[in-house]
């Protein structure tokens, strides 16, 4: 099995689309858009540390698996950084912002 533990913030994807349209040098090219590697365990560790009020809702050991970068393949995003000028958000920012957004949505949702 070949694993792919890649992530990217949706805001970075949106920025890539916009810049691909605006930057003349991007014409006719294709770009990988990815910040890097992550595991489910990294997500839950970030959530447990950064948002204490949900600590009891987040598992301590999400997968029981360890992460070996040599066992996964990745994407070369240097062209998206060079041509589009992208600067990718870190996993912690992506995770925390997503969780906060979902928590706000949860407060406003009506249970049926």
Short mmCIF file of C-alpha atoms in Angstrom, two decimals:
data_model
loop_
_atom_site.label_atom_id
_atom_site.label_comp_id
_atom_site.label_asym_id
_atom_site.label_seq_id
_atom_site.Cartn_x
_atom_site.Cartn_y
_atom_site.Cartn_z
CA UNK A 1 0.00 0.00 0.00
CA UNK A 2 1.28 3.45 -0.88
CA UNK A 3 0.05 6.12 1.51
CA UNK A 4 -0.32 9.79 0.69
CA UNK A 5 -0.48 11.94 3.81
CA UNK A 6 -0.74 15.27 2.05
CA UNK A 7 -2.77 18.30 3.07
CA UNK A 8 -3.46 21.82 1.88
CA UNK A 9 -5.61 24.60 3.26
CA UNK A 10 -8.66 25.33 1.11
CA UNK A 11 -7.75 29.03 1.26
CA UNK A 12 -4.42 28.20 -0.37
CA UNK A 13 -6.22 26.24 -3.09
CA UNK A 14 -8.46 29.24 -3.75
CA UNK A 15 -5.41 31.51 -3.89
CA UNK A 16 -3.73 29.13 -6.35
CA UNK A 17 -6.75 29.24 -8.65
CA UNK A 18 -6.86 33.02 -8.55
CA UNK A 19 -3.14 33.41 -9.19
CA UNK A 20 -3.20 30.85 -11.99
CA UNK A 21 -5.73 33.10 -13.68
CA UNK A 22 -3.87 36.36 -12.95
CA UNK A 23 -0.20 35.42 -13.45
CA UNK A 24 0.71 35.34 -17.16
CA UNK A 25 3.58 32.86 -16.60
CA UNK A 26 1.04 30.35 -15.23
CA UNK A 27 -0.63 29.97 -18.62
CA UNK A 28 -0.64 26.42 -19.93
CA UNK A 29 0.94 24.99 -16.78
CA UNK A 30 -0.35 22.59 -14.14
CA UNK A 31 0.52 22.92 -10.48
CA UNK A 32 0.60 20.64 -7.47
CA UNK A 33 -0.85 22.46 -4.49
CA UNK A 34 0.12 20.95 -1.14
CA UNK A 35 1.71 22.11 2.08
CA UNK A 36 3.21 18.80 3.00
CA UNK A 37 2.69 15.67 5.05
CA UNK A 38 0.37 15.05 7.95
CA UNK A 39 -1.36 12.21 9.74
CA UNK A 40 -4.69 11.94 11.51
CA UNK A 41 -2.75 11.73 14.74
CA UNK A 42 -1.14 15.11 14.07
CA UNK A 43 -4.61 16.61 13.53
CA UNK A 44 -5.95 15.33 16.83
CA UNK A 45 -2.79 16.31 18.72
CA UNK A 46 -3.13 19.88 17.42
CA UNK A 47 -6.83 19.98 18.33
CA UNK A 48 -6.25 18.64 21.84
CA UNK A 49 -3.49 21.17 22.49
CA UNK A 50 -4.95 24.24 20.81
CA UNK A 51 -8.63 24.03 21.71
CA UNK A 52 -8.99 22.82 25.30
CA UNK A 53 -12.80 23.01 25.32
CA UNK A 54 -13.02 20.09 22.85
CA UNK A 55 -10.28 17.96 24.38
CA UNK A 56 -12.78 15.38 25.64
CA UNK A 57 -14.28 15.07 22.12
CA UNK A 58 -10.95 14.33 20.42
CA UNK A 59 -9.31 10.89 20.64
CA UNK A 60 -5.84 10.61 22.13
CA UNK A 61 -4.72 7.90 19.76
CA UNK A 62 -6.51 8.38 16.46
CA UNK A 63 -4.92 5.65 14.42
CA UNK A 64 -2.33 3.78 16.40
CA UNK A 65 -0.03 4.19 13.39
CA UNK A 66 3.25 6.01 13.25
CA UNK A 67 4.32 8.22 10.40
CA UNK A 68 7.35 7.26 8.36
CA UNK A 69 8.04 9.89 5.65
CA UNK A 70 10.03 7.31 3.68
CA UNK A 71 6.88 5.18 3.30
CA UNK A 72 4.77 7.82 1.57
CA UNK A 73 4.99 9.72 -1.65
CA UNK A 74 4.64 13.46 -1.91
CA UNK A 75 4.23 16.26 -4.40
CA UNK A 76 6.82 18.72 -5.66
CA UNK A 77 5.19 22.11 -5.16
CA UNK A 78 8.21 24.29 -5.98
CA UNK A 79 6.64 25.43 -9.25
CA UNK A 80 3.47 26.64 -7.47
CA UNK A 81 5.65 28.54 -5.01
CA UNK A 82 7.90 30.00 -7.71
CA UNK A 83 5.40 30.83 -10.45
CA UNK A 84 2.30 31.55 -8.39
CA UNK A 85 4.14 32.93 -5.37
CA UNK A 86 2.21 30.70 -2.97
CA UNK A 87 3.13 30.56 0.69
CA UNK A 88 1.27 27.67 2.25
CA UNK A 89 -0.42 27.75 5.64
CA UNK A 90 0.90 25.39 8.30
CA UNK A 91 -1.05 22.35 9.46
CA UNK A 92 -1.67 23.92 12.86
CA UNK A 93 -3.27 27.04 11.36
CA UNK A 94 -5.40 24.99 8.98
CA UNK A 95 -6.54 22.60 11.70
CA UNK A 96 -7.33 25.23 14.33
CA UNK A 97 -9.11 27.58 11.93
CA UNK A 98 -11.20 24.70 10.57
CA UNK A 99 -12.14 23.50 14.04
CA UNK A 100 -13.08 27.00 15.20
CA UNK A 101 -15.22 27.47 12.11
CA UNK A 102 -17.00 24.17 12.72
CA UNK A 103 -17.53 25.01 16.39
CA UNK A 104 -19.16 28.31 15.40
CA UNK A 105 -21.38 26.47 12.94
CA UNK A 106 -22.29 23.97 15.64
CA UNK A 107 -23.44 26.81 17.93
CA UNK A 108 -25.78 28.18 15.26
CA UNK A 109 -27.13 24.88 13.94
CA UNK A 110 -30.55 23.71 14.91
CA UNK A 111 -30.92 20.08 15.94
CA UNK A 112 -33.96 18.42 14.41
#
